[in-house]
């Protein structure tokens, strides 16, 4: 029996893949409680569809829903929003008093969303987002991989945030479809440095492949797979 082969992942930098991921993470720098959360949600939730469209694909709505937190409904979101408002108001106000904590949070989130964007793109390449069962396995495999990953991309995210000013303003403009000079500089910086992480991303894809096969085998044993 021959080993299963997988296509070489797309490891090159492409702003169409990583733009929303960058803005979702940088939203933590917005110094207005809940405005940062709303901005992050906006970019985070549209990532799968934007990446798919860039690859000439259209994801089924149930697949997008599954990728965005496993199908959390609008009703659940509405019911929990008042409690989230109080919690976010307290934690965000204290966090904004110490800007370095916001920078740390943004660094972690930018790195995390870059990983998510890369793996969503790879899931598309692998054909793992054709139906809800596959998407659930892909999402679970992604979570397994990221939970045990110590990424060098975090260093790149930290440098990007530390070396570029007024990024929170750039995020707000990006949400309105505008691109300023700060975004152009950030994009050029990432394009210059991204190739340094090619080997890491190839390994990340291989880790995902193994995790996905394991999750799918568990689904099949439980009779979940179509």
mmCIF file of C-alpha atoms in Angstrom:
data_model
loop_
_atom_site.group_PDB
_atom_site.id
_atom_site.type_symbol
_atom_site.label_atom_id
_atom_site.label_comp_id
_atom_site.label_asym_id
_atom_site.label_seq_id
_atom_site.Cartn_x
_atom_site.Cartn_y
_atom_site.Cartn_z
ATOM 1 C CA UNK A 1 0.000 0.000 0.000
ATOM 2 C CA UNK A 2 1.493 3.314 -1.047
ATOM 3 C CA UNK A 3 1.517 6.305 1.229
ATOM 4 C CA UNK A 4 -1.020 9.002 0.488
ATOM 5 C CA UNK A 5 0.530 12.022 -1.215
ATOM 6 C CA UNK A 6 -0.537 15.612 -0.736
ATOM 7 C CA UNK A 7 -0.043 18.661 -2.962
ATOM 8 C CA UNK A 8 2.622 21.166 -2.025
ATOM 9 C CA UNK A 9 0.941 23.922 0.016
ATOM 10 C CA UNK A 10 0.901 27.527 -1.158
ATOM 11 C CA UNK A 11 3.495 29.063 1.154
ATOM 12 C CA UNK A 12 4.137 32.337 -0.684
ATOM 13 C CA UNK A 13 2.815 35.592 0.695
ATOM 14 C CA UNK A 14 -0.478 36.761 -0.798
ATOM 15 C CA UNK A 15 -2.263 39.748 0.737
ATOM 16 C CA UNK A 16 -5.589 38.432 -0.554
ATOM 17 C CA UNK A 17 -5.090 35.442 1.756
ATOM 18 C CA UNK A 18 -3.555 37.179 4.763
ATOM 19 C CA UNK A 19 -5.054 40.687 4.654
ATOM 20 C CA UNK A 20 -8.200 39.980 6.679
ATOM 21 C CA UNK A 21 -6.192 37.790 9.048
ATOM 22 C CA UNK A 22 -3.836 40.701 9.706
ATOM 23 C CA UNK A 23 -6.656 43.164 10.295
ATOM 24 C CA UNK A 24 -8.525 40.740 12.576
ATOM 25 C CA UNK A 25 -5.479 40.460 14.826
ATOM 26 C CA UNK A 26 -4.618 44.156 14.703
ATOM 27 C CA UNK A 27 -8.142 45.000 15.855
ATOM 28 C CA UNK A 28 -6.891 44.401 19.409
ATOM 29 C CA UNK A 29 -5.065 47.739 19.110
ATOM 30 C CA UNK A 30 -8.287 49.749 18.687
ATOM 31 C CA UNK A 31 -8.522 51.710 21.967
ATOM 32 C CA UNK A 32 -12.322 51.608 22.194
ATOM 33 C CA UNK A 33 -13.941 48.778 24.187
ATOM 34 C CA UNK A 34 -16.142 46.532 22.036
ATOM 35 C CA UNK A 35 -15.172 48.411 18.869
ATOM 36 C CA UNK A 36 -12.052 46.231 18.828
ATOM 37 C CA UNK A 37 -14.171 43.097 19.276
ATOM 38 C CA UNK A 38 -16.616 44.133 16.523
ATOM 39 C CA UNK A 39 -13.751 44.820 14.129
ATOM 40 C CA UNK A 40 -12.090 41.495 14.875
ATOM 41 C CA UNK A 41 -15.381 39.659 14.319
ATOM 42 C CA UNK A 42 -15.929 41.438 11.002
ATOM 43 C CA UNK A 43 -12.593 40.388 9.519
ATOM 44 C CA UNK A 44 -12.502 36.960 11.179
ATOM 45 C CA UNK A 45 -15.881 35.879 9.912
ATOM 46 C CA UNK A 46 -15.327 36.925 6.313
ATOM 47 C CA UNK A 47 -11.910 35.261 6.022
ATOM 48 C CA UNK A 48 -13.105 31.867 4.679
ATOM 49 C CA UNK A 49 -15.266 33.357 1.924
ATOM 50 C CA UNK A 50 -12.646 35.894 0.840
ATOM 51 C CA UNK A 51 -9.915 33.251 0.654
ATOM 52 C CA UNK A 52 -12.193 30.911 -1.301
ATOM 53 C CA UNK A 53 -13.186 33.661 -3.743
ATOM 54 C CA UNK A 54 -9.521 34.465 -4.312
ATOM 55 C CA UNK A 55 -9.009 30.829 -5.329
ATOM 56 C CA UNK A 56 -12.015 30.953 -7.638
ATOM 57 C CA UNK A 57 -14.238 28.963 -5.277
ATOM 58 C CA UNK A 58 -17.500 29.594 -3.440
ATOM 59 C CA UNK A 59 -18.015 27.885 -0.115
ATOM 60 C CA UNK A 60 -21.431 26.505 0.882
ATOM 61 C CA UNK A 61 -23.009 28.594 3.644
ATOM 62 C CA UNK A 62 -22.981 25.663 6.072
ATOM 63 C CA UNK A 63 -19.237 25.237 5.512
ATOM 64 C CA UNK A 64 -18.595 28.914 6.261
ATOM 65 C CA UNK A 65 -20.758 28.604 9.363
ATOM 66 C CA UNK A 66 -18.840 25.525 10.490
ATOM 67 C CA UNK A 67 -15.477 27.211 10.024
ATOM 68 C CA UNK A 68 -16.684 30.237 11.962
ATOM 69 C CA UNK A 69 -16.828 28.607 15.390
ATOM 70 C CA UNK A 70 -18.642 25.465 14.498
ATOM 71 C CA UNK A 71 -22.058 26.856 13.642
ATOM 72 C CA UNK A 72 -22.731 29.243 16.538
ATOM 73 C CA UNK A 73 -26.176 30.644 15.812
ATOM 74 C CA UNK A 74 -27.304 34.257 15.659
ATOM 75 C CA UNK A 75 -29.783 33.639 18.497
ATOM 76 C CA UNK A 76 -27.052 32.394 20.813
ATOM 77 C CA UNK A 77 -24.934 35.404 19.970
ATOM 78 C CA UNK A 78 -27.808 37.799 20.722
ATOM 79 C CA UNK A 79 -28.619 36.133 24.046
ATOM 80 C CA UNK A 80 -25.027 36.263 25.274
ATOM 81 C CA UNK A 81 -24.237 39.751 23.953
ATOM 82 C CA UNK A 82 -25.335 41.694 27.093
ATOM 83 C CA UNK A 83 -23.091 39.561 29.311
ATOM 84 C CA UNK A 84 -20.254 39.855 26.815
ATOM 85 C CA UNK A 85 -20.680 43.627 26.775
ATOM 86 C CA UNK A 86 -20.125 43.925 30.544
ATOM 87 C CA UNK A 87 -17.198 41.508 30.504
ATOM 88 C CA UNK A 88 -15.541 43.163 27.516
ATOM 89 C CA UNK A 89 -16.035 46.642 28.937
ATOM 90 C CA UNK A 90 -14.241 45.744 32.173
ATOM 91 C CA UNK A 91 -11.396 43.782 30.608
ATOM 92 C CA UNK A 92 -10.809 46.094 27.657
ATOM 93 C CA UNK A 93 -10.726 49.254 29.743
ATOM 94 C CA UNK A 94 -8.092 47.789 32.053
ATOM 95 C CA UNK A 95 -6.131 46.437 29.103
ATOM 96 C CA UNK A 96 -6.067 49.747 27.233
ATOM 97 C CA UNK A 97 -4.560 51.426 30.298
ATOM 98 C CA UNK A 98 -1.472 49.309 29.675
ATOM 99 C CA UNK A 99 -0.784 49.532 25.973
ATOM 100 C CA UNK A 100 1.891 46.865 25.996
ATOM 101 C CA UNK A 101 -0.758 44.321 26.947
ATOM 102 C CA UNK A 102 -2.727 45.325 23.864
ATOM 103 C CA UNK A 103 0.408 44.891 21.758
ATOM 104 C CA UNK A 104 0.963 41.415 23.202
ATOM 105 C CA UNK A 105 -2.659 40.493 22.548
ATOM 106 C CA UNK A 106 -2.454 41.809 18.980
ATOM 107 C CA UNK A 107 0.793 39.929 18.400
ATOM 108 C CA UNK A 108 -0.746 36.637 19.508
ATOM 109 C CA UNK A 109 -3.882 37.206 17.480
ATOM 110 C CA UNK A 110 -2.152 38.287 14.275
ATOM 111 C CA UNK A 111 0.037 35.186 14.393
ATOM 112 C CA UNK A 112 -2.972 32.988 15.141
ATOM 113 C CA UNK A 113 -5.055 34.415 12.307
ATOM 114 C CA UNK A 114 -2.167 34.012 9.857
ATOM 115 C CA UNK A 115 -2.127 30.329 10.753
ATOM 116 C CA UNK A 116 -5.864 30.098 10.300
ATOM 117 C CA UNK A 117 -5.701 31.798 6.887
ATOM 118 C CA UNK A 118 -2.894 29.526 5.713
ATOM 119 C CA UNK A 119 -4.752 26.402 6.805
ATOM 120 C CA UNK A 120 -8.071 27.511 5.301
ATOM 121 C CA UNK A 121 -6.271 28.032 2.013
ATOM 122 C CA UNK A 122 -4.696 24.586 2.356
ATOM 123 C CA UNK A 123 -8.044 23.007 3.239
ATOM 124 C CA UNK A 124 -9.403 24.391 -0.035
ATOM 125 C CA UNK A 125 -6.416 23.009 -1.905
ATOM 126 C CA UNK A 126 -7.001 19.608 -0.323
ATOM 127 C CA UNK A 127 -10.728 19.601 -1.108
ATOM 128 C CA UNK A 128 -11.670 19.468 2.574
ATOM 129 C CA UNK A 129 -14.371 22.150 2.470
ATOM 130 C CA UNK A 130 -16.920 20.600 0.144
ATOM 131 C CA UNK A 131 -19.505 19.729 2.793
ATOM 132 C CA UNK A 132 -20.215 20.252 6.476
ATOM 133 C CA UNK A 133 -18.787 16.928 7.680
ATOM 134 C CA UNK A 134 -15.489 17.594 5.948
ATOM 135 C CA UNK A 135 -15.444 21.179 7.217
ATOM 136 C CA UNK A 136 -16.016 19.995 10.788
ATOM 137 C CA UNK A 137 -13.104 17.578 10.491
ATOM 138 C CA UNK A 138 -10.947 20.310 8.965
ATOM 139 C CA UNK A 139 -11.809 22.744 11.743
ATOM 140 C CA UNK A 140 -11.091 20.173 14.438
ATOM 141 C CA UNK A 141 -7.798 19.199 12.806
ATOM 142 C CA UNK A 142 -6.836 22.866 12.589
ATOM 143 C CA UNK A 143 -7.549 23.316 16.291
ATOM 144 C CA UNK A 144 -5.438 20.284 17.204
ATOM 145 C CA UNK A 145 -2.491 21.561 15.194
ATOM 146 C CA UNK A 146 -2.629 25.135 16.460
ATOM 147 C CA UNK A 147 -3.010 24.076 20.093
ATOM 148 C CA UNK A 148 0.395 22.403 20.005
ATOM 149 C CA UNK A 149 2.212 24.811 17.674
ATOM 150 C CA UNK A 150 4.987 27.131 18.838
ATOM 151 C CA UNK A 151 5.186 29.448 15.882
ATOM 152 C CA UNK A 152 8.054 31.616 14.644
ATOM 153 C CA UNK A 153 5.407 33.751 12.935
ATOM 154 C CA UNK A 154 4.736 35.372 16.288
ATOM 155 C CA UNK A 155 8.109 37.114 16.062
ATOM 156 C CA UNK A 156 7.187 38.494 12.662
ATOM 157 C CA UNK A 157 3.853 39.737 14.004
ATOM 158 C CA UNK A 158 5.576 41.461 16.908
ATOM 159 C CA UNK A 159 8.033 43.214 14.605
ATOM 160 C CA UNK A 160 5.231 44.337 12.324
ATOM 161 C CA UNK A 161 3.288 45.873 15.217
ATOM 162 C CA UNK A 162 6.337 47.403 16.899
ATOM 163 C CA UNK A 163 7.727 48.987 13.724
ATOM 164 C CA UNK A 164 4.466 50.386 12.318
ATOM 165 C CA UNK A 165 2.522 53.245 13.911
ATOM 166 C CA UNK A 166 -1.184 54.090 13.890
ATOM 167 C CA UNK A 167 -2.225 50.607 12.819
ATOM 168 C CA UNK A 168 -5.526 50.865 14.676
ATOM 169 C CA UNK A 169 -6.520 53.724 12.367
ATOM 170 C CA UNK A 170 -5.544 51.622 9.371
ATOM 171 C CA UNK A 171 -7.803 48.817 10.585
ATOM 172 C CA UNK A 172 -10.783 51.149 10.845
ATOM 173 C CA UNK A 173 -10.155 52.437 7.328
ATOM 174 C CA UNK A 174 -9.754 48.893 5.989
ATOM 175 C CA UNK A 175 -13.183 47.996 7.326
ATOM 176 C CA UNK A 176 -14.539 50.796 5.126
ATOM 177 C CA UNK A 177 -12.669 49.443 2.110
ATOM 178 C CA UNK A 178 -9.864 52.001 2.256
ATOM 179 C CA UNK A 179 -6.124 51.318 2.198
ATOM 180 C CA UNK A 180 -3.644 53.816 3.616
ATOM 181 C CA UNK A 181 0.124 54.137 3.528
ATOM 182 C CA UNK A 182 0.547 52.153 6.748
ATOM 183 C CA UNK A 183 -1.159 49.145 5.184
ATOM 184 C CA UNK A 184 1.000 49.408 2.087
ATOM 185 C CA UNK A 185 4.133 49.486 4.235
ATOM 186 C CA UNK A 186 2.941 46.519 6.293
ATOM 187 C CA UNK A 187 2.155 44.522 3.172
ATOM 188 C CA UNK A 188 5.602 45.229 1.681
ATOM 189 C CA UNK A 189 7.300 44.292 4.944
ATOM 190 C CA UNK A 190 5.475 40.979 5.145
ATOM 191 C CA UNK A 191 6.187 40.164 1.507
ATOM 192 C CA UNK A 192 9.927 40.719 2.107
ATOM 193 C CA UNK A 193 10.040 38.470 5.181
ATOM 194 C CA UNK A 194 7.481 35.758 4.459
ATOM 195 C CA UNK A 195 9.770 33.390 2.543
ATOM 196 C CA UNK A 196 11.787 32.895 5.731
ATOM 197 C CA UNK A 197 8.925 30.742 7.038
ATOM 198 C CA UNK A 198 8.473 28.487 4.019
ATOM 199 C CA UNK A 199 9.817 25.357 5.724
ATOM 200 C CA UNK A 200 7.711 25.997 8.801
ATOM 201 C CA UNK A 201 4.510 26.336 6.745
ATOM 202 C CA UNK A 202 5.259 23.122 4.842
ATOM 203 C CA UNK A 203 5.612 21.333 8.179
ATOM 204 C CA UNK A 204 2.408 22.937 9.439
ATOM 205 C CA UNK A 205 0.531 21.587 6.412
ATOM 206 C CA UNK A 206 1.939 18.106 7.025
ATOM 207 C CA UNK A 207 0.853 18.263 10.674
ATOM 208 C CA UNK A 208 -2.614 19.282 9.539
ATOM 209 C CA UNK A 209 -2.788 16.373 7.061
ATOM 210 C CA UNK A 210 -2.088 13.880 9.831
ATOM 211 C CA UNK A 211 -4.592 15.499 12.175
ATOM 212 C CA UNK A 212 -7.279 15.611 9.480
ATOM 213 C CA UNK A 213 -6.894 11.934 8.631
ATOM 214 C CA UNK A 214 -7.191 11.033 12.303
ATOM 215 C CA UNK A 215 -10.324 13.165 12.793
ATOM 216 C CA UNK A 216 -11.952 11.745 9.665
ATOM 217 C CA UNK A 217 -11.253 8.208 10.822
ATOM 218 C CA UNK A 218 -12.961 9.028 14.121
ATOM 219 C CA UNK A 219 -15.941 10.474 12.265
ATOM 220 C CA UNK A 220 -16.253 7.374 10.130
ATOM 221 C CA UNK A 221 -16.147 5.097 13.166
ATOM 222 C CA UNK A 222 -18.941 7.125 14.751
ATOM 223 C CA UNK A 223 -20.983 7.193 11.551
ATOM 224 C CA UNK A 224 -20.770 10.977 11.161
ATOM 225 C CA UNK A 225 -19.192 11.111 7.732
ATOM 226 C CA UNK A 226 -21.461 11.314 4.731
#
